[in-house]
Structures are given as structure tokens and as C-alpha cells.
Tab-separated table of C-alpha atoms in Angstrom:
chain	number	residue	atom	x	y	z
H	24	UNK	CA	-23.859	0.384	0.693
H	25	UNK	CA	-26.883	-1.244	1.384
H	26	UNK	CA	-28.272	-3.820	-0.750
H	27	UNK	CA	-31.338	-4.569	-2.805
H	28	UNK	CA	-35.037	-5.763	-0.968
H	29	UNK	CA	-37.233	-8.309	-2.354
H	30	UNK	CA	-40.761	-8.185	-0.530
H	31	UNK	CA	-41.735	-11.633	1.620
H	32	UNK	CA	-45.029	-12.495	0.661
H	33	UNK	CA	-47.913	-12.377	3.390
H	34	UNK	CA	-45.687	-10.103	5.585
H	35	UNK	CA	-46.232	-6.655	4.285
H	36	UNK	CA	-43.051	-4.408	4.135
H	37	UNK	CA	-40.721	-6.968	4.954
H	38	UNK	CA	-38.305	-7.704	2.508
H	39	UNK	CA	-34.724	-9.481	2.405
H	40	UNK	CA	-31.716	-9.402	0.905
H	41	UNK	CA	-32.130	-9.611	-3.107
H	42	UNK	CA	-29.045	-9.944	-3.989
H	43	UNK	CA	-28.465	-13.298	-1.697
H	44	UNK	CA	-25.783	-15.548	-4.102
H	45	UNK	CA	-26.915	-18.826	-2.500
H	46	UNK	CA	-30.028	-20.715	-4.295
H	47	UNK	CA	-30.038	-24.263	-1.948
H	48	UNK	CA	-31.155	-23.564	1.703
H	49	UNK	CA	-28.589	-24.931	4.033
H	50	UNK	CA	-30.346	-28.513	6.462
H	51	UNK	CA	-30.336	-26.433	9.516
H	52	UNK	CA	-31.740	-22.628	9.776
H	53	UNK	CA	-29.203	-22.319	13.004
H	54	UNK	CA	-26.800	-19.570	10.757
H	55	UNK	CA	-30.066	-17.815	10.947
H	56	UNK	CA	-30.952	-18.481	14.219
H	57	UNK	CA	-28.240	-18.655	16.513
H	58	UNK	CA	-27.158	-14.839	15.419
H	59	UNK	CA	-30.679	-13.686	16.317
H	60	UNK	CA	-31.135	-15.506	19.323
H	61	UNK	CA	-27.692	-14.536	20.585
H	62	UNK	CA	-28.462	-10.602	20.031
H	63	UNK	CA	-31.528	-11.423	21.993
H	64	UNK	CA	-29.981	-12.551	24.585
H	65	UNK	CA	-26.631	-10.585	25.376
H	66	UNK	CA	-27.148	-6.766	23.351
H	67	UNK	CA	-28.612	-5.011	26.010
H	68	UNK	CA	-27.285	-6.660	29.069
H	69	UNK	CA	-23.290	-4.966	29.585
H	70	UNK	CA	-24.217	-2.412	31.392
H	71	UNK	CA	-27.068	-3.093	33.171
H	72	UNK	CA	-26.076	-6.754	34.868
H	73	UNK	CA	-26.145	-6.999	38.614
H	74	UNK	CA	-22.801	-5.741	40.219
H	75	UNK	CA	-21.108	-9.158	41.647
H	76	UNK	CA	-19.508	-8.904	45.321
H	77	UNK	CA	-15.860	-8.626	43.565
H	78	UNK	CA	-17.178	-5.204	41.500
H	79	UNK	CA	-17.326	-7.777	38.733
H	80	UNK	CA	-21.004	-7.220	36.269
H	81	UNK	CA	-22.045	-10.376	35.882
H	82	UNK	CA	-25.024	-11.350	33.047
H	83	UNK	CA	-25.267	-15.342	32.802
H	84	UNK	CA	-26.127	-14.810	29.153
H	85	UNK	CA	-22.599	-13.109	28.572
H	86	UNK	CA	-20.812	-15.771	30.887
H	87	UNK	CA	-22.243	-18.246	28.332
H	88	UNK	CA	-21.500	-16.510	25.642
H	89	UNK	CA	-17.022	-16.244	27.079
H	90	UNK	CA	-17.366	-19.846	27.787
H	91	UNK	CA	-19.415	-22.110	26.433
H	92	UNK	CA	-17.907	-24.464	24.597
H	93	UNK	CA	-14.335	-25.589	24.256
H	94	UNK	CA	-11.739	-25.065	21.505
H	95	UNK	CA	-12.715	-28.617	19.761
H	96	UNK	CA	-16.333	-27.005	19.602
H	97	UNK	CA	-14.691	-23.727	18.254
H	98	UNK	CA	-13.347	-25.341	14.992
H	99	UNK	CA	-10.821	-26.883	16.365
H	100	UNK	CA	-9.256	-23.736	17.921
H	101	UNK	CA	-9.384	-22.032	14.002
H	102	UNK	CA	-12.363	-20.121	15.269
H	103	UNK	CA	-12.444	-17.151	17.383
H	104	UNK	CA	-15.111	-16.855	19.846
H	105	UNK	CA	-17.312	-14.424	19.268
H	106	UNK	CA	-17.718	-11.035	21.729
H	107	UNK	CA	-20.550	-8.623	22.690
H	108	UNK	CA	-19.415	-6.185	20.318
H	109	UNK	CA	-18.726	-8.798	17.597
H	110	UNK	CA	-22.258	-9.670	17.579
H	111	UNK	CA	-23.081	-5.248	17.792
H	112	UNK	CA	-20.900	-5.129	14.465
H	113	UNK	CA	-22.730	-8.217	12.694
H	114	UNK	CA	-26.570	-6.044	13.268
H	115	UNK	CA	-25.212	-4.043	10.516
H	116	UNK	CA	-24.709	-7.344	7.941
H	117	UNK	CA	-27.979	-8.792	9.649
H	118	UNK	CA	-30.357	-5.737	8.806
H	119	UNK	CA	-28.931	-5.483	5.796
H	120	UNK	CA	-29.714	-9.361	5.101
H	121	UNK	CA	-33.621	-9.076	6.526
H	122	UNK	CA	-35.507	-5.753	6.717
H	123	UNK	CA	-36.941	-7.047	9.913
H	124	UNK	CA	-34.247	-8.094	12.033
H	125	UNK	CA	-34.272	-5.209	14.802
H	126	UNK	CA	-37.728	-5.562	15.087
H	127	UNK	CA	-37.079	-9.648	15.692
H	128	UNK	CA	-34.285	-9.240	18.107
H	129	UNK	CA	-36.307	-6.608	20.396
H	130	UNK	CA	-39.189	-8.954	20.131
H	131	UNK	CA	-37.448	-11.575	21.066
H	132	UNK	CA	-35.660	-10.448	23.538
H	133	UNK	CA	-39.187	-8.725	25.330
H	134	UNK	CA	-40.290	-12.589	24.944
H	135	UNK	CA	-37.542	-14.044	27.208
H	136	UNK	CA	-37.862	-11.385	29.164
H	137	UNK	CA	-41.566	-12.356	29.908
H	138	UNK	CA	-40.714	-15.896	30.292
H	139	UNK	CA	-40.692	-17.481	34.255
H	140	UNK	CA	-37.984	-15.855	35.841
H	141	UNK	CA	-36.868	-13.958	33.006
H	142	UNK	CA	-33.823	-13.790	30.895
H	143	UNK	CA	-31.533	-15.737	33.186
H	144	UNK	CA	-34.010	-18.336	33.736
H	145	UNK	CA	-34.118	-18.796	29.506
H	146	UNK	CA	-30.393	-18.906	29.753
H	147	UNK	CA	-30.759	-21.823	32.583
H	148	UNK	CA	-33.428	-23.511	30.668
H	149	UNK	CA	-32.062	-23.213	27.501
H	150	UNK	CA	-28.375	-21.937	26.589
H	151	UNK	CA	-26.512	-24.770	28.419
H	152	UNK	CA	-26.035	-27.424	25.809
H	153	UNK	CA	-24.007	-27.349	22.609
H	154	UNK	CA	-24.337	-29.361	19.260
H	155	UNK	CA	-21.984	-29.670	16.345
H	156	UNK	CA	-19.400	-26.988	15.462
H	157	UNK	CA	-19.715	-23.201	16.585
H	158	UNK	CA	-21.704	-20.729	14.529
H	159	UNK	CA	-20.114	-17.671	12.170
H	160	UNK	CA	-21.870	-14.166	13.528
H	161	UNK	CA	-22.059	-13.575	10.018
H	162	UNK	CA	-23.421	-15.979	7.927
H	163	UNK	CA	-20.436	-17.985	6.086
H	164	UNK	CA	-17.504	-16.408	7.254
H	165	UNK	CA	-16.002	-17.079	10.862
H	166	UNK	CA	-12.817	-15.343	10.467
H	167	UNK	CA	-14.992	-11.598	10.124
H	168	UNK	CA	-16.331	-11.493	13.413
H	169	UNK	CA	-15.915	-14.882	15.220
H	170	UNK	CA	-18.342	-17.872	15.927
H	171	UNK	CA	-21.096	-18.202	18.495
H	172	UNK	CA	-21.432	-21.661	20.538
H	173	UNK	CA	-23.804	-23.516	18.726
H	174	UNK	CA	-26.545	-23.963	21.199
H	175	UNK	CA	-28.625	-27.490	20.389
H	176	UNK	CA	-31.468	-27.651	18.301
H	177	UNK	CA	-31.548	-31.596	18.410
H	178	UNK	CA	-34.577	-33.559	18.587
H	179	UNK	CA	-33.925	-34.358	22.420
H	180	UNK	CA	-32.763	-30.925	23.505
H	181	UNK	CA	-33.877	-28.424	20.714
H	182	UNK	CA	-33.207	-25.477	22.738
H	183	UNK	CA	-32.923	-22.811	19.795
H	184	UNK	CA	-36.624	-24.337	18.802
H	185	UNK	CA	-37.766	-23.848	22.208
H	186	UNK	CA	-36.271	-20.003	22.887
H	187	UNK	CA	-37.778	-18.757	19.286
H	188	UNK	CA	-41.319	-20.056	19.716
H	189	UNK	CA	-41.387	-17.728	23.101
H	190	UNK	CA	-42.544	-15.257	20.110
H	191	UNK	CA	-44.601	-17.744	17.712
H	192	UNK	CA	-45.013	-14.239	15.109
H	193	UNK	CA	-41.556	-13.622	15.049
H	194	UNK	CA	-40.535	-17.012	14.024
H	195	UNK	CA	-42.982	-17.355	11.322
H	196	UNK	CA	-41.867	-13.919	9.902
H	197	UNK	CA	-38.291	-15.316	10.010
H	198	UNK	CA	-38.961	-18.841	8.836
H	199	UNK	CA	-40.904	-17.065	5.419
H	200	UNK	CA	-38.328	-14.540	5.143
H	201	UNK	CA	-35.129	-17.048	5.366
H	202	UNK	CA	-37.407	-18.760	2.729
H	203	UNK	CA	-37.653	-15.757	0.900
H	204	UNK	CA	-33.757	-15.212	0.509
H	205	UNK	CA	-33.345	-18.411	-1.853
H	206	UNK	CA	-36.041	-18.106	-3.579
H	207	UNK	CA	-35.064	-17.597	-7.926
H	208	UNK	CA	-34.735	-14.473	-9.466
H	209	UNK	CA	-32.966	-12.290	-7.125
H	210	UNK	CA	-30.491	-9.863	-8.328
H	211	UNK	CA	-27.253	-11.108	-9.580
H	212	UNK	CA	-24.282	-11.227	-6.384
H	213	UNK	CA	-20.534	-11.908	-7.516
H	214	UNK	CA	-19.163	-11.894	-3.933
H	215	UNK	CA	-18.916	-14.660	-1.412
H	216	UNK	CA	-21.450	-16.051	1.157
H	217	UNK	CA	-24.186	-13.220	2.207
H	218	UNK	CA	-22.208	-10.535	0.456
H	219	UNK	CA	-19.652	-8.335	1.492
H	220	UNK	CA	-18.968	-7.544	4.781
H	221	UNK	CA	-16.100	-5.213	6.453
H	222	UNK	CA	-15.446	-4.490	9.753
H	223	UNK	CA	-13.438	-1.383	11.633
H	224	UNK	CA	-10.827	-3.519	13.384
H	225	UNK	CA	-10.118	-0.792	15.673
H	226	UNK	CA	-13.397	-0.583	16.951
H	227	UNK	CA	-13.741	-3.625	18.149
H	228	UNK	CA	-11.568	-2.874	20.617
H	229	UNK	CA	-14.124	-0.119	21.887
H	230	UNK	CA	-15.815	0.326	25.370
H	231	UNK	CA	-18.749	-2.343	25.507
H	232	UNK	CA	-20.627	0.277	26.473
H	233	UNK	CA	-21.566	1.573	22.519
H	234	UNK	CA	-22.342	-0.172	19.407
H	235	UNK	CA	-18.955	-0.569	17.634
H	236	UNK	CA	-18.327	1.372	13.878
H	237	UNK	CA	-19.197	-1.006	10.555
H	238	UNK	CA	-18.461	-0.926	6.828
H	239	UNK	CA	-18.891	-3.022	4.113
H	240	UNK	CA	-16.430	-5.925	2.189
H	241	UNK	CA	-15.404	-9.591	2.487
H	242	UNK	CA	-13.618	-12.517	3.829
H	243	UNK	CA	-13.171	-16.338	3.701
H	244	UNK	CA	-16.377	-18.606	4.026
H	245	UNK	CA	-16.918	-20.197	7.263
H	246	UNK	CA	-19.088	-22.455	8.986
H	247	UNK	CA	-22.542	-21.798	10.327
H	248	UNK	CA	-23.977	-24.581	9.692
């Protein structure tokens, strides 16, 4: 189903997620973040990374994505890591959460593909260190579709800082929109954290090489923090 807009002021026909059951924005806008700059990164890159001697495609933002971080990182092992076609299934929750979202993630990603060396060079400058726990996919639930290493946004090494500002528009539209979401008098939402969310377990198991099948309903709240 898809759920009720409100419109973000000073952006004109964006809107987000009305029916949003959280009022108090979390400390950190990373469960915002990290799932946009991940989709950046890694959506459009399985089929098109350079062939390795082996036959093996390698794509340094999907080798990052298998393996950074260890199991203490993941939740203590309670978290599974997230995949490329975890993060295909979560666009669904995502544009459902923020009218604007595909537009941010193609942005985005044009942005790091613009920067000095490109998209591996981003991933080289900036997707190498971790802080805190890993991320949910979708915002607080990890057990739907897994968690994403939590790349550092400290003060020293604020990496997700420095890979959104690449597109200065698209962060403002996202910082005002995130904004947006707890703002008072949205529509009434008895389910759990960002609504409900269902995915086709079968289709995750799907060729990387298409978007896997979505639906709608819940699970436990996670992390994301």
C-alpha cells in the first residue's frame, strides 16, 4: 500500500512519510544516511565491475559492503549483514518513507562518480572505517533485511559527512525532509518503527542481476542508530 505524503516546506513536491509513528528525532541521522549512501554506492555496480583475472567481478564498494566489519560490529553476530539485493528490496520501504529518495540516490551516486578517481576512489577515501554498531537497511528493524556496516561519521573521521556533501542540494533536501518526518500532526501509525514492511523471502535469493520482488508488513525493531 503506499502511505500518506506530507509536503517539506521550501522543497516543492517533496513530501515524506505522514504517517511516521516516531515524534523525537534519533542523535545521529546515520539510519537515514547510511541506507542512502550505501544504495549510492553498490546499486548499480553487479554487473558492470571490472572482470578480475580469476573470472571473479570485483566492485570495491561491494567488497566493503561482504566484509567490513566483524561479527562484534554486526550486533554481536544477532545481525545479518546486509546484501546487494537486501538493500534493492529496502528502495521500496525508502521511497515510500521520502518522495525523493530515487532522485537522492542517483544524485548521489553521479556525485561520487564525479569525484577524483571516481567511485572507487570515494570508497578508498571514505568507506574504510567503522563506528558503533551496524546499521538496519530499514530503519528500526535489522532482522527484515539485515544491517549495513556503520561507516564513521565521528568528529575525526566523519566519512558519511564527507560522501553526502559531494551533492550539497541533496543533503539539504534530506536534512529538511528527515526533519519533516517528526514534525506533529502527521497521520495516526499503530505499527512499529517506519511502518510496515514485508519482504518476498524467496526473492532474495534471486540473480543480482534484477531488483528483487517487495510487499508490505512488519518485524522486530532494530538498531540503526
Amino acid at each position: 500500500r503506499s502511505r500518506p505524503q506530507r509536503p517539506v516546506e521550501a522543497f516543492s513536491g517533496v513530501t515524506v512519510a505522514a504517517d511516521w509513528p516516531e515524534r523525537s528525532a534519533p542523535k545521529s541521522g546515520s539510519a537515514f544516511y547510511l541506507p542512502l549512501i550505501w544504495s549510492a554506492l553498490v546499486l548499480d555496480r553487479r554487473e558492470d565491475a571490472a572482470e578480475e583475472g580469476d573470472g571473479r567481478r570485483r566492485c570495491p564498494a561491494l567488497d566493503q559492503l561482504a566484509s567490513l566489519g566483524d561479527a562484534k560490529h554486526f550486533h554481536g553476530g544477532s545481525a545479518r549483514r546486509a546484501t546487494a539485493a537486501d538493500l534493492w528490496a529496502a528502495q521500496a520501504f525508502w521511497q515510500q518513507v521520502f518522495s525523493g529518495w530515487s532522485d537522492w540516490v542517483r544524485r548521489l551516486r553521479a556525485s561520487m562518480d564525479q569525484f577524483p578517481g571516481g567511485r572507487d576512489a570515494v570508497v578508498a577515501a571514505f568507506v574504510q572505517r567503522l563506528s558503533v554498531t551496524a546499521c538496519a537497511v530499514v530503519y528500526g528493524d535489522l532482522r527484515v533485511l539485515g544491517a549495513l556496516p556503520h561507516i564513521s561519521n565521528a568528529r575525526r573521521n566523519a566519512d558519511q559527512d564527507s560522501m553526502l556533501e559531494l551533492d550539497f542540494d541533496v543533503r539539504i533536501e534530506l536534512e529538511a525532509s528527515i526533519a519533516t518526518l517528526f514534525l506533529p500532526g502527521g497521520v495516526p501509525c499503530v505499527t512499529g518503527a517506519g511502518a510496515p514492511f514485508q519482504v518476498n523471502a524467496g526473492s532474495l535469493g534471486a540473480s543480482s542481476s534484477a531488483p528483487p520482488q517487495t510487499g508490505g508488513s512488519s518485524g522486530p525493531r532494530g538498531g540503526g542508530a
